[in-house]
Coordinates of C-alpha atoms in Angstrom, one line a residue:
Chain Z
M647 CA 127.4 117.6 121.4
T648 CA 127.5 118.3 125.1
Q649 CA 127.6 115.5 127.7
D650 CA 124.2 116.4 129.1
H651 CA 122.4 116.7 125.8
H652 CA 120.1 113.9 126.7
A653 CA 119.8 114.8 130.4
H654 CA 117.3 117.6 129.8
H655 CA 113.6 117.0 129.5
H656 CA 112.2 117.1 126.0
D657 CA 108.9 116.1 124.5
H658 CA 110.0 116.0 120.9
S659 CA 110.7 112.6 119.4
H660 CA 113.8 111.8 117.5
D661 CA 115.4 108.7 116.1
P662 CA 117.2 106.9 118.9
I663 CA 120.2 105.8 116.9
E664 CA 122.3 108.8 115.9
A665 CA 124.8 108.7 113.1
P666 CA 128.0 110.7 113.1
D667 CA 128.5 113.6 110.6
T668 CA 130.6 112.0 107.8
S669 CA 130.7 114.9 105.4
N670 CA 134.5 115.3 106.0
S671 CA 135.2 111.6 106.0
D672 CA 137.9 110.2 103.7
T673 CA 135.1 108.4 101.8
A674 CA 133.1 111.6 101.3
L675 CA 136.2 113.5 100.1
L676 CA 137.0 110.6 97.7
A677 CA 133.5 110.7 96.3
D678 CA 133.7 114.4 95.8
A679 CA 137.0 114.2 94.0
L680 CA 135.8 111.3 91.8
R681 CA 132.7 113.2 90.9
L682 CA 134.8 116.3 89.9
V683 CA 137.2 114.2 87.8
L684 CA 134.3 112.4 86.0
I685 CA 132.7 115.8 85.2
E686 CA 136.0 117.1 84.0
K687 CA 136.5 114.1 81.8
G688 CA 133.0 114.4 80.3
G689 CA 131.6 111.2 81.9
F690 CA 128.6 113.2 83.0
S691 CA 127.8 116.9 83.6
A692 CA 127.2 118.8 86.8
Q693 CA 123.7 119.3 85.6
D694 CA 123.3 115.5 85.4
V695 CA 124.3 115.3 89.0
Q696 CA 121.7 118.0 89.9
D697 CA 119.0 116.3 87.9
Q698 CA 119.7 113.0 89.6
L699 CA 119.6 114.7 93.0
T700 CA 116.3 116.3 92.1
L701 CA 114.9 112.9 91.1
M702 CA 116.1 111.4 94.3
E703 CA 114.5 114.1 96.4
G704 CA 111.2 113.6 94.5
R705 CA 111.0 110.1 95.9
S706 CA 109.0 110.3 99.0
D707 CA 107.4 108.2 101.7
R708 CA 104.2 109.8 100.7
N709 CA 104.1 107.4 97.8
G710 CA 104.2 104.4 100.1
A711 CA 101.7 106.1 102.5
A712 CA 99.2 106.5 99.6
M713 CA 99.4 102.8 98.9
I714 CA 98.8 101.9 102.5
A715 CA 95.8 104.3 102.8
R716 CA 94.3 102.7 99.7
A717 CA 94.8 99.2 101.1
W718 CA 93.0 100.3 104.3
V719 CA 89.9 101.4 102.4
D720 CA 89.9 99.0 99.5
A721 CA 90.1 95.2 100.3
D722 CA 90.8 94.3 96.7
Y723 CA 93.8 96.7 96.5
K724 CA 95.0 95.3 99.8
A725 CA 94.9 91.8 98.4
A726 CA 96.7 92.9 95.3
L727 CA 99.4 94.8 97.4
L728 CA 100.1 91.7 99.5
A729 CA 100.2 89.4 96.5
N730 CA 102.5 91.6 94.3
G731 CA 103.7 94.9 95.7
K732 CA 105.5 95.9 92.5
E733 CA 102.3 95.7 90.4
A734 CA 100.2 97.3 93.1
A735 CA 102.7 100.2 93.2
K736 CA 102.4 100.6 89.5
T737 CA 98.6 100.9 89.6
L738 CA 99.1 104.0 91.7
G739 CA 101.8 105.4 89.3
H740 CA 104.9 104.3 91.1
D741 CA 107.5 102.4 89.1
T742 CA 110.0 100.4 91.2
K743 CA 112.1 99.9 88.1
G744 CA 111.7 96.1 88.0
T745 CA 112.6 95.5 91.6
P746 CA 110.1 93.2 93.3
L747 CA 108.4 94.6 96.4
V748 CA 107.3 92.4 99.3
V749 CA 104.6 94.0 101.5
L750 CA 104.2 92.5 104.9
E751 CA 101.1 93.0 107.0
N752 CA 101.2 93.8 110.7
T753 CA 98.5 92.0 112.6
E754 CA 97.4 91.3 116.1
D755 CA 99.7 88.2 115.9
V756 CA 102.7 89.5 114.1
H757 CA 104.8 92.7 114.0
N758 CA 107.2 93.0 111.1
V759 CA 110.3 95.1 110.9
V760 CA 112.8 95.5 108.0
V761 CA 116.6 95.8 107.9
C762 CA 119.4 95.2 105.4
T763 CA 122.3 93.8 107.3
L764 CA 124.6 93.6 104.3
C765 CA 124.2 97.3 103.2
S766 CA 121.2 99.5 103.2
C767 CA 118.6 98.0 100.6
Y768 CA 115.5 100.1 100.8
P769 CA 112.5 100.9 98.5
V770 CA 113.6 104.4 97.7
T771 CA 110.8 105.1 95.2
L772 CA 108.2 104.4 97.8
L773 CA 109.9 105.5 101.0
G774 CA 112.2 108.3 99.9
P775 CA 115.9 108.4 100.8
S776 CA 116.6 106.1 103.8
P777 CA 117.3 107.7 107.2
E778 CA 120.9 107.7 108.5
W779 CA 120.1 105.3 111.3
Y780 CA 118.8 102.7 108.8
K781 CA 122.3 102.6 107.3
S782 CA 124.1 102.6 110.6
K783 CA 125.9 99.5 111.8
A784 CA 124.2 99.9 115.1
Y785 CA 120.7 99.4 113.7
R786 CA 121.8 96.8 111.2
G787 CA 123.7 94.8 113.8
R788 CA 121.3 95.0 116.6
V789 CA 117.8 94.7 115.1
V790 CA 118.5 91.2 113.9
R791 CA 119.5 89.8 117.2
D792 CA 117.7 92.0 119.7
P793 CA 114.8 93.5 117.8
R794 CA 112.5 94.0 120.8
S795 CA 115.1 96.3 122.5
V796 CA 115.6 98.3 119.3
L797 CA 111.9 98.7 118.8
R798 CA 111.5 99.9 122.4
E799 CA 114.1 102.6 121.6
F800 CA 111.7 103.8 118.9
G801 CA 108.9 103.8 121.5
T802 CA 107.4 100.6 120.1
D803 CA 106.7 98.0 122.8
I804 CA 105.5 94.7 121.3
G805 CA 103.9 92.4 123.8
N806 CA 105.2 88.9 124.3
G807 CA 102.0 87.6 122.9
R808 CA 102.9 88.9 119.5
E809 CA 105.6 87.5 117.3
V810 CA 108.3 89.9 116.2
R811 CA 109.4 89.0 112.7
V812 CA 112.5 90.7 111.3
H813 CA 113.1 90.7 107.5
D814 CA 116.7 90.9 106.3
S815 CA 116.7 92.4 102.9
T816 CA 119.8 90.6 101.7
A817 CA 119.2 90.2 98.0
D818 CA 116.7 91.1 95.3
M819 CA 113.5 91.9 97.2
R820 CA 112.6 95.2 98.7
Y821 CA 110.2 95.5 101.6
M822 CA 107.4 97.7 102.9
I823 CA 105.2 97.2 106.0
L824 CA 101.4 97.5 105.9
P825 CA 100.9 98.9 109.3
K826 CA 97.7 98.2 111.4
R827 CA 95.1 100.9 110.7
P828 CA 95.0 103.1 113.8
P829 CA 91.8 102.8 115.9
E830 CA 88.9 105.2 115.5
T831 CA 89.8 106.3 112.0
D832 CA 86.6 105.1 110.3
H833 CA 85.5 108.7 109.6
L834 CA 88.7 109.7 107.8
S835 CA 89.2 110.1 104.1
E836 CA 91.8 108.2 102.2
A837 CA 94.0 111.3 102.0
E838 CA 93.6 111.9 105.8
L839 CA 94.5 108.3 106.4
A840 CA 97.6 108.6 104.2
A841 CA 98.7 111.5 106.4
L842 CA 98.8 109.2 109.4
V843 CA 101.3 106.8 107.7
T844 CA 104.9 107.6 108.8
R845 CA 108.1 106.5 107.2
N846 CA 109.1 104.7 110.4
G847 CA 105.7 102.9 110.2
L848 CA 106.6 101.7 106.7
I849 CA 109.9 100.3 107.9
G850 CA 108.2 98.7 110.9
V851 CA 110.1 100.4 113.7
T852 CA 107.0 102.2 114.9
E853 CA 103.3 101.5 115.0
L854 CA 100.7 104.1 114.0
Chain T
M817 CA 118.7 76.3 87.4
A818 CA 115.7 74.1 88.4
V819 CA 113.8 75.1 91.4
R820 CA 114.5 72.5 94.2
F821 CA 112.5 73.7 97.2
T822 CA 108.9 74.7 97.9
T823 CA 107.2 76.6 100.7
G824 CA 107.3 74.7 103.9
D825 CA 110.5 72.7 103.1
R826 CA 113.1 72.5 105.8
V827 CA 116.5 73.7 104.6
T828 CA 119.9 74.3 106.1
V829 CA 122.1 77.1 104.9
R830 CA 125.5 76.0 103.6
D831 CA 128.7 77.7 104.3
L832 CA 130.3 78.0 100.8
E833 CA 133.1 80.0 102.2
A834 CA 134.2 77.1 104.4
E835 CA 133.1 74.2 102.2
E836 CA 134.3 75.5 98.8
G837 CA 136.7 78.3 99.6
L838 CA 134.3 80.9 98.1
R839 CA 135.7 84.4 98.5
G840 CA 134.5 87.9 97.8
H841 CA 130.9 89.1 97.4
M842 CA 128.4 86.8 99.1
R843 CA 124.8 87.6 100.1
A844 CA 124.1 84.8 102.6
P845 CA 124.8 86.5 106.0
V846 CA 127.3 84.8 108.2
Y847 CA 124.8 84.6 111.1
C848 CA 122.5 82.2 109.2
R849 CA 125.1 79.8 107.9
G850 CA 124.7 76.3 109.2
M851 CA 121.2 77.2 110.5
T852 CA 118.1 75.4 109.6
G853 CA 114.8 77.1 108.7
E854 CA 111.7 76.8 106.6
I855 CA 111.1 78.0 103.0
E856 CA 108.6 80.9 103.3
R857 CA 108.3 81.5 99.6
L858 CA 110.1 81.3 96.3
C859 CA 110.9 84.9 95.2
G860 CA 111.8 84.1 91.6
T861 CA 115.1 83.4 89.8
F862 CA 117.8 86.0 89.8
G863 CA 121.4 86.4 88.5
N864 CA 124.0 85.2 90.9
P865 CA 125.4 88.2 92.7
E866 CA 128.7 86.4 93.3
T867 CA 129.6 86.9 89.7
L868 CA 127.4 90.0 88.9
A869 CA 129.4 91.9 91.5
Y870 CA 132.6 91.5 89.4
G871 CA 131.1 92.3 86.0
G872 CA 130.1 88.7 85.3
D873 CA 126.8 87.6 83.7
G874 CA 125.4 86.0 86.9
Q875 CA 124.7 82.8 85.1
P876 CA 123.5 80.3 85.9
A877 CA 120.7 82.3 87.5
Q878 CA 119.7 81.1 90.9
P879 CA 116.2 80.6 92.5
L880 CA 115.9 82.9 95.4
Y881 CA 113.9 82.0 98.6
R882 CA 112.8 83.7 101.7
V883 CA 113.8 81.4 104.6
R884 CA 112.3 81.8 108.0
F885 CA 114.4 81.0 111.1
Q886 CA 113.6 81.0 114.7
Q887 CA 115.4 83.8 116.5
S888 CA 116.1 81.5 119.5
Q889 CA 118.0 79.1 117.2
L890 CA 120.1 81.8 115.7
W891 CA 121.0 83.5 119.0
P892 CA 121.3 81.1 122.0
D893 CA 121.0 84.1 124.3
Y894 CA 117.9 85.4 122.7
T895 CA 115.5 86.7 125.4
G896 CA 112.3 87.2 123.4
P897 CA 109.5 84.7 122.9
T898 CA 110.5 81.5 121.1
R899 CA 108.0 82.3 118.3
D900 CA 110.0 85.4 117.3
S901 CA 111.4 84.9 113.8
I902 CA 113.6 86.3 111.1
E903 CA 113.3 85.9 107.4
I904 CA 116.3 86.1 105.1
E905 CA 116.7 85.9 101.3
V906 CA 119.0 83.0 100.4
Y907 CA 119.9 81.8 96.9
Q908 CA 119.3 78.1 96.2
H909 CA 123.0 77.1 95.8
W910 CA 123.5 78.1 99.5
L911 CA 120.7 75.7 100.6
K912 CA 120.5 72.0 101.2
A913 CA 117.6 69.9 102.4
A914 CA 117.7 69.7 106.2
Q915 CA 118.5 66.4 107.8
P916 CA 115.2 64.9 109.1

């Protein structure tokens, strides 16, 4: 990357915390070697690896988005979602494999944001594979102690009249944010509403 | 393991590394140890990751709580509003009732 990469004007958005390319890291090479040995020894097949990758790629933030859109149009579903996220996910056909899901509602008083400081815990079934920045030490280290600055880097300016509440996903819960419904969306269908829900909104680093 | 705390209770996070010489896999982040917060909710009872991580059975299972702390207590140089908070999952054996 050239020194002046960020000096030029651009109007596209990108995640502010960039992670280095680690594909040639010792860890990645070790993982590759281990995989090849395990295939050779019959632990699993190359097809198993491909099947698992396909399964992983099928997990998408559209699942979480559909749950949020339903909550915006159906007060009973919203109550169920906030009371027991895992069961509410199941009613829309998403199985979190026994992992409890805590859904946190953003309001005029509170803005919620999720991190896992210990590793990278994340509701993959509902949000898809986590972005690189979510796993970066920079995000994990900074968002717990200076969340407002990190949120500003994502373009999210939370006024001092609202509480910022960080959720550190350190153990057995997984988290998803119920964002505030964007204004002037009364005329939209549930599917159109779901299209407005972004992955970053479900993590809480942006508002919709 | 019997549930000891309920929503609203004030609790202090122990430092089992310093107090009992615990080593290895621990889930209570260093930055909340010794800090006092409030039980937000009981999440349920789960196997203890300190033994699960090493192929153990995780027994006795531990009640797990979400504990809410004030950011300004955790970080003396915190510049945001004093009402800003952070919620962390902490297992019961890491918690003690806060001194009144």
